[in-house]
Amino acid sequence: MKRYYQPEIETMPVEQIQALQSERLVEQVKFVYENVEFYRNRMDEAGVKPEDIHGIEDLHKLPFITKDDLRDQYPYGLLGVPLKDCVRIQSTSGTTGRRVVAFYTQEDLDVWEECCARAIVAAGGTNEDVCHVCYGYGLFTGGPGLNGGSHKVGCLTLPMSSGNTERQLQFMTDLGSTIICCTPSYAANLGETIKERGLKDQLKLKAGIFGAEPWTEEMRHNIEDLLGIKAYDIYGLTEISGPGVSFECEEQAGMHIQEDHFIPEIINPDTGEVLPEGEIGELVFTCITKKAFPLIRYRTRDLCYLTRKPCSCGRTHIRMHKPMGRSDDMMVIKGVNVWPSQIESVLLNQGYQANYQIVVDRVGNNDTCEVQVELTPEMAEDTSVTVAQRESKVVKGLKSMLGIKVDVKVVEPKTITRSEGKAVRVIDKRDLYK
Ligand code: DLL
């Protein structure tokens, strides 16, 4: 029995998708104007009426909405339907301020799970698969989203949640998990343990669906090698529904955005101007089918670019390039813009694994940055290269990537804390002085 069919919508000609988006946008704008006071006020202030929106070409007339707006409207200010029609909440971790709580009707949940199902199908999933979900369950969207998607595909679903590596490995080997869903940093962590214990031959894994944090191509190769799988990227955010807003197909060349539900735009983060295809800027989403928490022109703070180049998989939905991180992940060190992902690339290219930490501080008026990276067990055994030589090589690699000199400390294996969910790579002590 096949319980999930890849909908034709994913391969529709672009003009048809855009016509569908236009139709849905017009309805959605009318819906939020009539049902959400916040949008009514914002649109009135901007002098835009629902009648002014005839299709996607008018999207730019609508005001943006930001994370601060969500915080101000917490908890119920953006609800599009009466509370009695909502069946679920999910929430962000709230580490950078007040939590964002997103609401779902049953239909919203169905759409979200369908998007996750499409991601699993794109990674080769069928009802013959055993889908091992070790994203966190609970308020975080990772576990519930992929769990629902896996059910829709008809996979045998293992709702493992995060952590407890022993139990993960036992279920994975005993039940023959074929698809694994977790953060890339946890996948690397599991891969390391599998290598140490020589368990790779006992695994049936063929694919992994990894997201929720930025990860580099180097890290993808590292995980594919450690687990013997093909690693697919998946993107999403709580505000817009959760994982599955976009995902990779077998081409592994950017993530197809589910355009029948979300309209993407790329804007200049400083001016708000909409940028043409191919230019890097801040990703903005408009939800055209969600009802409980309907965000219009939501500024994600994620930086990437879009491409409509045809994809050999046959999907016509626009692709977004892997976000290099949130605009707020970017560090300014010694006056230079530095992304953790640039540091990760250098380290993994020199044979290290993704066990590193970046400590930024300020001494007097000067910024300091120390990159701590763990020796792999093989490196620790190889006495032909000294620690000082290794450090100096990383310093050089980072200087050429970043344009500034940072300190490097190579540390013993297993000294940097492993991540079970989203990895915390940066400790910026300068934040304490703010
Ligand atoms: O991380 C949803 C998710 C769960 C996505 C599982 C994929 C897999 P939040 O906790 O609200 O939701 O965090 C959203 O995480 O704005 C990005 O900055 C970052 N992010 C998510 N996926 C990726 C990715 C989930 N594939 C925030 N690559 C987003 C880079 C990602 N960053």
Tab-separated table of C-alpha atoms and ligand atoms in Angstrom:
chain	number	residue	atom	x	y	z
A	1	MET	CA	0.000	0.000	0.000
A	2	LYS	CA	1.299	3.419	-0.916
A	3	ARG	CA	0.032	6.160	1.365
A	4	TYR	CA	1.831	9.152	-0.075
A	5	TYR	CA	1.889	10.356	-3.659
A	6	GLN	CA	4.239	13.094	-4.753
A	7	PRO	CA	1.765	15.793	-5.692
A	8	GLU	CA	1.900	17.178	-9.207
A	9	ILE	CA	2.231	20.567	-7.636
A	10	GLU	CA	5.970	20.021	-7.156
A	11	THR	CA	6.554	19.714	-10.900
A	12	MET	CA	3.983	22.236	-12.151
A	13	PRO	CA	5.162	24.713	-14.788
A	14	VAL	CA	6.397	27.904	-13.116
A	15	GLU	CA	3.628	30.074	-14.627
A	16	GLN	CA	1.009	27.801	-13.077
A	17	ILE	CA	2.666	27.894	-9.662
A	18	GLN	CA	2.811	31.662	-9.849
A	19	ALA	CA	-0.845	31.876	-10.857
A	20	LEU	CA	-1.711	29.676	-7.875
A	21	GLN	CA	0.422	31.871	-5.598
A	22	SER	CA	-1.307	34.999	-6.857
A	23	GLU	CA	-4.735	33.547	-6.244
A	24	ARG	CA	-3.786	32.384	-2.751
A	25	LEU	CA	-2.031	35.661	-1.888
A	26	VAL	CA	-5.081	37.755	-2.764
A	27	GLU	CA	-7.256	35.558	-0.530
A	28	GLN	CA	-4.715	35.507	2.275
A	29	VAL	CA	-4.290	39.282	2.365
A	30	LYS	CA	-8.041	39.722	2.537
A	31	PHE	CA	-8.144	37.076	5.275
A	32	VAL	CA	-5.511	38.735	7.490
A	33	TYR	CA	-6.962	42.223	6.952
A	34	GLU	CA	-10.347	41.047	8.093
A	35	ASN	CA	-9.203	38.818	10.949
A	36	VAL	CA	-6.003	40.257	12.467
A	37	GLU	CA	-6.096	43.765	13.895
A	38	PHE	CA	-2.298	43.986	13.765
A	39	TYR	CA	-2.269	43.535	9.964
A	40	ARG	CA	-5.234	45.849	9.489
A	41	ASN	CA	-3.410	48.630	11.377
A	42	ARG	CA	-0.108	48.018	9.599
A	43	MET	CA	-1.721	48.025	6.162
A	44	ASP	CA	-3.747	51.122	6.974
A	45	GLU	CA	-0.562	52.883	8.141
A	46	ALA	CA	1.133	51.877	4.869
A	47	GLY	CA	-1.912	53.007	2.873
A	48	VAL	CA	-2.504	49.548	1.343
A	49	LYS	CA	-5.934	47.954	1.085
A	50	PRO	CA	-6.616	44.292	0.235
A	51	GLU	CA	-8.079	45.503	-3.111
A	52	ASP	CA	-4.624	46.843	-4.052
A	53	ILE	CA	-3.194	43.320	-4.068
A	54	HIS	CA	-3.993	41.613	-7.360
A	55	GLY	CA	-1.218	39.043	-7.393
A	56	ILE	CA	2.415	38.337	-6.513
A	57	GLU	CA	3.537	41.413	-8.464
A	58	ASP	CA	1.927	43.518	-5.687
A	59	LEU	CA	3.561	41.678	-2.788
A	60	HIS	CA	6.193	44.415	-2.375
A	61	LYS	CA	3.427	46.903	-1.419
A	62	LEU	CA	2.788	45.080	1.852
A	63	PRO	CA	4.714	46.014	5.020
A	64	PHE	CA	7.306	43.652	6.483
A	65	ILE	CA	6.892	41.897	9.799
A	66	THR	CA	9.862	41.227	12.079
A	67	LYS	CA	10.730	39.087	15.051
A	68	ASP	CA	10.244	42.142	17.283
A	69	ASP	CA	6.652	42.402	16.026
A	70	LEU	CA	6.111	38.759	16.984
A	71	ARG	CA	7.492	39.452	20.436
A	72	ASP	CA	5.260	42.510	20.832
A	73	GLN	CA	2.209	40.518	19.745
A	74	TYR	CA	3.030	37.594	22.073
A	75	PRO	CA	1.088	35.447	22.694
A	76	TYR	CA	-2.227	35.904	20.854
A	77	GLY	CA	-1.845	39.121	18.837
A	78	LEU	CA	-1.326	37.470	15.447
A	79	LEU	CA	-3.946	34.749	15.650
A	80	GLY	CA	-5.955	34.543	12.430
A	81	VAL	CA	-8.631	32.201	13.813
A	82	PRO	CA	-10.445	31.831	17.160
A	83	LEU	CA	-8.431	29.944	19.750
A	84	LYS	CA	-10.970	27.108	19.672
A	85	ASP	CA	-9.860	26.330	16.087
A	86	CYS	CA	-6.194	25.974	17.112
A	87	VAL	CA	-5.002	22.496	18.004
A	88	ARG	CA	-1.250	22.892	18.658
A	89	ILE	CA	1.531	25.295	19.506
A	90	GLN	CA	5.246	24.997	18.852
A	91	SER	CA	7.855	27.422	20.096
A	92	THR	CA	11.395	28.674	19.612
A	93	SER	CA	13.936	28.224	22.374
A	94	GLY	CA	13.825	31.928	23.242
A	95	THR	CA	17.563	32.185	23.859
A	96	THR	CA	17.708	35.629	22.269
A	97	GLY	CA	14.698	37.155	23.999
A	98	ARG	CA	11.067	36.330	24.529
A	99	ARG	CA	9.879	33.060	23.017
A	100	VAL	CA	7.973	33.000	19.749
A	101	VAL	CA	4.871	30.833	20.060
A	102	ALA	CA	3.367	29.656	16.757
A	103	PHE	CA	-0.181	28.295	16.527
A	104	TYR	CA	-1.627	25.683	14.163
A	105	THR	CA	-5.095	24.635	13.072
A	106	GLN	CA	-5.488	20.980	12.086
A	107	GLU	CA	-5.213	22.062	8.443
A	108	ASP	CA	-2.026	23.999	9.148
A	109	LEU	CA	-0.566	20.842	10.708
A	110	ASP	CA	-1.597	18.792	7.665
A	111	VAL	CA	0.152	21.252	5.339
A	112	TRP	CA	3.292	21.277	7.477
A	113	GLU	CA	3.441	17.485	7.687
A	114	GLU	CA	2.860	17.263	3.936
A	115	CYS	CA	5.877	19.543	3.393
A	116	CYS	CA	7.975	17.269	5.625
A	117	ALA	CA	6.631	14.228	3.741
A	118	ARG	CA	7.787	15.800	0.466
A	119	ALA	CA	11.249	16.251	1.998
A	120	ILE	CA	11.395	12.581	3.012
A	121	VAL	CA	10.243	11.486	-0.468
A	122	ALA	CA	12.878	13.764	-2.033
A	123	ALA	CA	15.493	11.954	0.067
A	124	GLY	CA	14.310	8.644	-1.405
A	125	GLY	CA	11.867	7.717	1.387
A	126	THR	CA	8.979	5.284	0.804
A	127	ASN	CA	6.716	3.161	2.993
A	128	GLU	CA	9.480	0.522	3.018
A	129	ASP	CA	11.724	2.795	5.089
A	130	VAL	CA	12.453	2.936	8.790
A	131	CYS	CA	12.663	6.614	9.624
A	132	HIS	CA	14.691	7.382	12.742
A	133	VAL	CA	13.750	10.839	14.028
A	134	CYS	CA	16.264	12.160	16.544
A	135	TYR	CA	15.425	15.836	16.368
A	136	GLY	CA	14.075	16.999	19.727
A	137	TYR	CA	10.353	16.474	20.342
A	138	GLY	CA	8.224	18.871	22.327
A	139	LEU	CA	8.139	22.596	21.668
A	140	PHE	CA	10.921	22.377	19.043
A	141	THR	CA	9.448	21.777	15.590
A	142	GLY	CA	12.107	19.301	14.386
A	143	GLY	CA	10.773	16.103	16.010
A	144	PRO	CA	7.013	16.683	15.544
A	145	GLY	CA	7.420	17.910	11.939
A	146	LEU	CA	9.512	15.040	10.619
A	147	ASN	CA	7.473	12.582	12.688
A	148	GLY	CA	4.266	13.724	10.969
A	149	GLY	CA	5.930	13.717	7.553
A	150	SER	CA	7.259	10.218	8.103
A	151	HIS	CA	3.758	8.963	8.946
A	152	LYS	CA	2.377	10.544	5.789
A	153	VAL	CA	4.993	8.766	3.676
A	154	GLY	CA	4.115	5.555	5.483
A	155	CYS	CA	7.593	4.899	6.880
A	156	LEU	CA	7.943	2.958	10.097
A	157	THR	CA	8.609	5.952	12.353
A	158	LEU	CA	11.001	5.794	15.313
A	159	PRO	CA	10.191	8.819	17.534
A	160	MET	CA	13.586	8.742	19.254
A	161	SER	CA	13.964	12.452	20.123
A	162	SER	CA	17.462	13.792	20.763
A	163	GLY	CA	20.215	12.538	23.058
A	164	ASN	CA	20.934	9.157	24.634
A	165	THR	CA	23.370	8.051	21.954
A	166	GLU	CA	23.497	4.492	23.339
A	167	ARG	CA	19.778	4.033	22.799
A	168	GLN	CA	19.911	5.679	19.373
A	169	LEU	CA	22.577	3.227	18.220
A	170	GLN	CA	20.791	0.236	19.656
A	171	PHE	CA	17.498	1.028	17.889
A	172	MET	CA	19.328	1.965	14.718
A	173	THR	CA	21.088	-1.384	14.516
A	174	ASP	CA	18.301	-3.595	15.936
A	175	LEU	CA	15.460	-2.087	13.870
A	176	GLY	CA	17.485	-1.352	10.754
A	177	SER	CA	16.867	2.401	10.455
A	178	THR	CA	17.271	3.496	6.829
A	179	ILE	CA	16.663	7.250	7.111
A	180	ILE	CA	17.918	9.425	9.936
A	181	CYS	CA	16.646	12.919	10.748
A	182	CYS	CA	18.618	15.146	13.152
A	183	THR	CA	20.835	18.216	13.284
A	184	PRO	CA	24.055	17.898	11.266
A	185	SER	CA	26.092	18.409	14.426
A	186	TYR	CA	24.336	15.478	16.126
A	187	ALA	CA	24.783	13.376	12.969
A	188	ALA	CA	28.534	14.072	13.129
A	189	ASN	CA	28.510	13.221	16.812
A	190	LEU	CA	26.723	9.887	16.141
A	191	GLY	CA	29.066	9.213	13.215
A	192	GLU	CA	32.087	9.644	15.447
A	193	THR	CA	30.758	7.105	17.960
A	194	ILE	CA	29.845	4.673	15.154
A	195	LYS	CA	33.390	4.913	13.819
A	196	GLU	CA	34.948	4.381	17.259
A	197	ARG	CA	32.846	1.276	17.839
A	198	GLY	CA	33.216	-0.081	14.304
A	199	LEU	CA	29.421	-0.223	13.907
A	200	LYS	CA	29.182	1.113	10.356
A	201	ASP	CA	28.770	-2.348	8.798
A	202	GLN	CA	25.786	-3.071	11.020
A	203	LEU	CA	23.870	-0.014	9.799
A	204	LYS	CA	21.230	0.001	7.079
A	205	LEU	CA	21.153	3.789	6.819
A	206	LYS	CA	20.933	5.186	3.280
A	207	ALA	CA	19.917	8.826	3.762
A	208	GLY	CA	19.920	11.569	6.356
A	209	ILE	CA	17.742	14.693	6.507
A	210	PHE	CA	19.712	17.320	8.362
A	211	GLY	CA	18.926	20.928	9.177
A	212	ALA	CA	17.990	23.437	11.887
A	213	GLU	CA	21.488	24.954	11.881
A	214	PRO	CA	24.024	26.120	9.308
A	215	TRP	CA	26.415	23.433	8.033
A	216	THR	CA	29.070	23.463	5.355
A	217	GLU	CA	29.631	21.274	2.284
A	218	GLU	CA	32.746	19.955	4.054
A	219	MET	CA	30.567	18.833	6.946
A	220	ARG	CA	28.175	17.156	4.497
A	221	HIS	CA	31.038	15.077	3.041
A	222	ASN	CA	32.278	14.256	6.508
A	223	ILE	CA	28.844	12.991	7.651
A	224	GLU	CA	28.225	11.096	4.389
A	225	ASP	CA	31.527	9.346	4.885
A	226	LEU	CA	31.069	8.569	8.587
A	227	LEU	CA	27.531	7.205	8.178
A	228	GLY	CA	27.787	5.799	4.633
A	229	ILE	CA	24.721	7.770	3.482
A	230	LYS	CA	23.576	10.602	1.235
A	231	ALA	CA	23.005	13.726	3.369
A	232	TYR	CA	20.119	16.037	2.452
A	233	ASP	CA	19.641	19.549	3.755
A	234	ILE	CA	16.270	20.685	5.117
A	235	TYR	CA	15.334	24.198	6.165
A	236	GLY	CA	12.538	25.799	8.081
A	237	LEU	CA	11.668	27.994	11.021
A	238	THR	CA	9.060	27.851	13.739
A	239	GLU	CA	7.476	31.141	12.705
A	240	ILE	CA	6.716	29.824	9.196
A	241	SER	CA	5.725	26.283	10.370
A	242	GLY	CA	8.936	24.356	11.081
A	243	PRO	CA	11.121	22.031	8.972
A	244	GLY	CA	10.082	21.448	5.359
A	245	VAL	CA	9.692	25.059	4.204
A	246	SER	CA	12.403	23.957	1.779
A	247	PHE	CA	14.488	20.829	1.249
A	248	GLU	CA	17.035	19.264	-1.036
A	249	CYS	CA	16.399	16.707	-3.751
A	250	GLU	CA	18.928	14.171	-5.041
A	251	GLU	CA	20.826	16.954	-6.832
A	252	GLN	CA	21.946	18.370	-3.449
A	253	ALA	CA	22.172	21.782	-5.080
A	254	GLY	CA	19.961	24.119	-3.082
A	255	MET	CA	16.644	23.553	-1.355
A	256	HIS	CA	13.320	23.653	-3.219
A	257	ILE	CA	10.941	26.040	-1.447
A	258	GLN	CA	7.352	24.782	-1.162
A	259	GLU	CA	5.994	27.590	-3.289
A	260	ASP	CA	2.399	26.467	-3.153
A	261	HIS	CA	2.483	27.428	0.549
A	262	PHE	CA	5.259	29.998	0.971
A	263	ILE	CA	6.321	32.888	-1.271
A	264	PRO	CA	10.007	33.744	-0.840
A	265	GLU	CA	11.683	37.089	-1.509
A	266	ILE	CA	15.272	38.228	-1.041
A	267	ILE	CA	15.716	41.770	0.198
A	268	ASN	CA	18.545	44.117	0.955
A	269	PRO	CA	18.564	43.924	4.782
A	270	ASP	CA	19.467	47.608	5.123
A	271	THR	CA	16.993	49.172	2.688
A	272	GLY	CA	14.236	46.549	2.355
A	273	GLU	CA	14.565	46.719	-1.437
A	274	VAL	CA	13.631	43.446	-3.200
A	275	LEU	CA	16.709	41.964	-4.896
A	276	PRO	CA	16.771	40.072	-8.184
A	277	GLU	CA	17.272	36.302	-8.421
A	278	GLY	CA	20.850	35.270	-7.666
A	279	GLU	CA	21.704	38.142	-5.317
A	280	ILE	CA	22.462	37.433	-1.673
A	281	GLY	CA	20.231	39.108	0.872
A	282	GLU	CA	17.756	38.460	3.664
A	283	LEU	CA	15.139	35.808	3.055
A	284	VAL	CA	11.528	36.909	3.553
A	285	PHE	CA	8.513	34.583	3.573
A	286	THR	CA	4.803	35.085	3.050
A	287	CYS	CA	2.568	32.192	4.108
A	288	ILE	CA	-0.319	31.843	1.669
A	289	THR	CA	-2.163	28.880	3.142
A	290	LYS	CA	-1.623	29.030	6.919
A	291	LYS	CA	-4.521	30.325	8.964
A	292	ALA	CA	-3.717	30.217	12.692
A	293	PHE	CA	-0.393	32.086	12.506
A	294	PRO	CA	-0.396	33.693	9.063
A	295	LEU	CA	2.865	35.608	8.586
A	296	ILE	CA	3.075	38.074	5.719
A	297	ARG	CA	6.486	39.255	4.489
A	298	TYR	CA	8.271	37.878	7.553
A	299	ARG	CA	11.949	38.841	7.711
A	300	THR	CA	13.810	35.665	8.673
A	301	ARG	CA	17.267	37.281	9.147
A	302	ASP	CA	18.665	34.311	7.197
A	303	LEU	CA	20.970	35.291	4.369
A	304	CYS	CA	20.985	33.376	1.080
A	305	TYR	CA	20.061	33.676	-2.595
A	306	LEU	CA	17.392	32.114	-4.810
A	307	THR	CA	17.663	30.390	-8.178
A	308	ARG	CA	15.083	29.288	-10.732
A	309	LYS	CA	17.578	27.359	-12.820
A	310	PRO	CA	15.871	24.117	-13.894
A	311	CYS	CA	16.656	21.167	-11.640
A	312	SER	CA	17.229	17.692	-13.063
A	313	CYS	CA	14.887	16.178	-10.433
A	314	GLY	CA	11.930	17.693	-12.295
A	315	ARG	CA	10.783	19.857	-9.395
A	316	THR	CA	10.054	23.359	-10.594
A	317	HIS	CA	9.897	25.044	-7.196
A	318	ILE	CA	12.481	27.768	-6.764
A	319	ARG	CA	15.633	26.794	-4.864
A	320	MET	CA	17.317	28.662	-2.018
A	321	HIS	CA	21.011	28.325	-1.377
A	322	LYS	CA	22.034	26.977	2.020
A	323	PRO	CA	21.831	29.957	4.408
A	324	MET	CA	25.301	30.952	5.511
A	325	GLY	CA	23.767	31.773	8.887
A	326	ARG	CA	21.474	34.363	10.328
A	327	SER	CA	22.443	37.963	9.871
A	328	ASP	CA	22.747	37.991	13.669
A	329	ASP	CA	25.217	35.020	13.585
A	330	MET	CA	27.737	37.167	11.778
A	331	MET	CA	30.512	38.348	14.066
A	332	VAL	CA	32.470	41.513	13.533
A	333	ILE	CA	35.972	40.729	14.732
A	334	LYS	CA	38.696	43.359	14.401
A	335	GLY	CA	36.349	45.204	12.061
A	336	VAL	CA	35.958	42.240	9.701
A	337	ASN	CA	32.768	40.224	9.070
A	338	VAL	CA	33.292	36.618	10.132
A	339	TRP	CA	30.876	33.701	9.766
A	340	PRO	CA	31.290	30.532	11.847
A	341	SER	CA	30.752	28.562	8.617
A	342	GLN	CA	33.935	30.051	7.091
A	343	ILE	CA	35.911	28.769	10.072
A	344	GLU	CA	34.231	25.358	9.798
A	345	SER	CA	35.252	25.063	6.130
A	346	VAL	CA	38.911	25.691	6.905
A	347	LEU	CA	38.975	23.219	9.798
A	348	LEU	CA	37.239	20.400	7.932
A	349	ASN	CA	39.410	20.967	4.854
A	350	GLN	CA	42.446	20.380	7.066
A	351	GLY	CA	41.073	17.013	8.206
A	352	TYR	CA	39.527	18.026	11.536
A	353	GLN	CA	35.972	17.067	12.427
A	354	ALA	CA	33.252	19.504	13.397
A	355	ASN	CA	34.318	19.594	17.040
A	356	TYR	CA	35.309	23.196	17.501
A	357	GLN	CA	34.417	26.310	19.420
A	358	ILE	CA	35.015	29.977	18.708
A	359	VAL	CA	35.699	32.222	21.703
A	360	VAL	CA	35.553	35.950	21.034
A	361	ASP	CA	36.511	38.517	23.656
A	362	ARG	CA	37.771	42.062	23.991
A	363	VAL	CA	40.996	43.143	25.688
A	364	GLY	CA	41.114	46.928	26.050
A	365	ASN	CA	39.832	48.172	22.715
A	366	ASN	CA	40.958	45.125	20.756
A	367	ASP	CA	38.907	42.097	19.790
A	368	THR	CA	40.426	38.691	20.358
A	369	CYS	CA	39.310	35.448	18.767
A	370	GLU	CA	40.458	31.961	19.658
A	371	VAL	CA	39.413	28.945	17.644
A	372	GLN	CA	39.636	25.769	19.712
A	373	VAL	CA	39.597	22.585	17.670
A	374	GLU	CA	39.922	18.978	18.683
A	375	LEU	CA	42.495	16.592	17.304
A	376	THR	CA	40.899	13.584	15.638
A	377	PRO	CA	41.980	10.258	17.242
A	378	GLU	CA	44.189	9.600	14.153
A	379	MET	CA	45.895	12.972	14.515
A	380	ALA	CA	46.447	12.367	18.223
A	381	GLU	CA	48.291	9.126	17.401
A	382	ASP	CA	50.421	10.657	14.652
A	383	THR	CA	53.524	11.997	16.369
A	384	SER	CA	55.220	13.133	13.143
A	385	VAL	CA	53.418	16.493	13.324
A	386	THR	CA	53.635	18.640	16.455
A	387	VAL	CA	50.690	20.510	17.950
A	388	ALA	CA	52.492	23.800	17.233
A	389	GLN	CA	52.829	22.859	13.551
A	390	ARG	CA	49.151	21.988	13.366
A	391	GLU	CA	48.140	25.230	15.049
A	392	SER	CA	50.268	27.283	12.732
A	393	LYS	CA	48.718	25.579	9.677
A	394	VAL	CA	45.193	26.375	10.890
A	395	VAL	CA	46.195	29.990	11.687
A	396	LYS	CA	47.427	30.347	8.078
A	397	GLY	CA	44.284	28.755	6.610
A	398	LEU	CA	42.057	31.045	8.671
A	399	LYS	CA	44.111	34.130	7.790
A	400	SER	CA	43.658	33.429	4.114
A	401	MET	CA	39.908	32.744	4.503
A	402	LEU	CA	39.060	35.610	6.886
A	403	GLY	CA	41.772	38.167	6.183
A	404	ILE	CA	42.587	38.509	9.889
A	405	LYS	CA	44.822	36.604	12.254
A	406	VAL	CA	43.013	34.613	14.921
A	407	ASP	CA	44.508	32.436	17.651
A	408	VAL	CA	44.186	28.695	17.354
A	409	LYS	CA	44.332	26.120	20.116
A	410	VAL	CA	44.384	22.469	19.158
A	411	VAL	CA	42.962	20.418	22.038
A	412	GLU	CA	42.855	16.726	22.921
A	413	PRO	CA	40.109	14.478	21.474
A	414	LYS	CA	36.784	14.524	23.387
A	415	THR	CA	37.369	17.806	25.198
A	416	ILE	CA	34.787	19.926	23.382
A	417	THR	CA	31.174	19.399	24.430
A	418	ARG	CA	29.170	17.391	21.884
A	419	SER	CA	25.840	18.666	20.645
A	420	GLU	CA	22.576	16.725	20.701
A	421	GLY	CA	20.518	19.464	19.040
A	422	LYS	CA	21.623	22.781	17.617
A	423	ALA	CA	25.359	23.196	18.269
A	424	VAL	CA	26.570	26.301	20.095
A	425	ARG	CA	29.754	27.152	18.203
A	426	VAL	CA	30.399	30.704	19.345
A	427	ILE	CA	31.013	32.085	22.817
A	428	ASP	CA	31.092	35.842	22.378
A	429	LYS	CA	32.144	37.218	25.736
A	430	ARG	CA	31.828	40.759	24.370
A	431	ASP	CA	28.064	40.350	24.791
A	432	LEU	CA	28.640	40.495	28.550
A	433	TYR	CA	29.904	44.081	28.311
A	434	LYS	CA	26.864	45.345	26.421
B	1	DLL	O1	15.226	24.912	13.295
B	1	DLL	C1	13.205	24.172	12.209
B	1	DLL	C2	13.908	22.996	11.650
B	1	DLL	C3	13.895	21.809	12.342
B	1	DLL	C4	14.540	23.075	10.423
B	1	DLL	C5	14.530	20.691	11.817
B	1	DLL	C6	15.156	21.983	9.875
B	1	DLL	C7	15.155	20.776	10.575
B	1	DLL	P1	13.859	27.210	14.601
B	1	DLL	O2	14.315	26.561	15.852
B	1	DLL	O3	12.757	28.203	14.687
B	1	DLL	O4	13.321	26.121	13.598
B	1	DLL	O5	15.122	27.844	13.920
B	1	DLL	C8	15.034	28.414	12.648
B	1	DLL	O6	17.327	27.837	12.148
B	1	DLL	O7	15.865	30.757	10.736
B	1	DLL	C9	17.807	29.324	10.387
B	1	DLL	O8	18.566	30.382	10.927
B	1	DLL	C10	18.217	28.026	11.072
B	1	DLL	N1	18.094	26.907	10.120
B	1	DLL	C11	17.078	26.043	9.993
B	1	DLL	N2	17.360	25.127	9.027
B	1	DLL	C12	18.580	25.461	8.538
B	1	DLL	C13	19.421	24.926	7.515
B	1	DLL	C14	14.044	25.080	13.076
B	1	DLL	N3	19.094	23.843	6.832
B	1	DLL	C15	16.374	28.902	12.203
B	1	DLL	N4	20.594	25.550	7.271
B	1	DLL	C16	16.352	29.443	10.784
B	1	DLL	C17	20.962	26.660	7.970
B	1	DLL	C18	19.044	26.603	9.226
B	1	DLL	N5	20.224	27.183	8.939
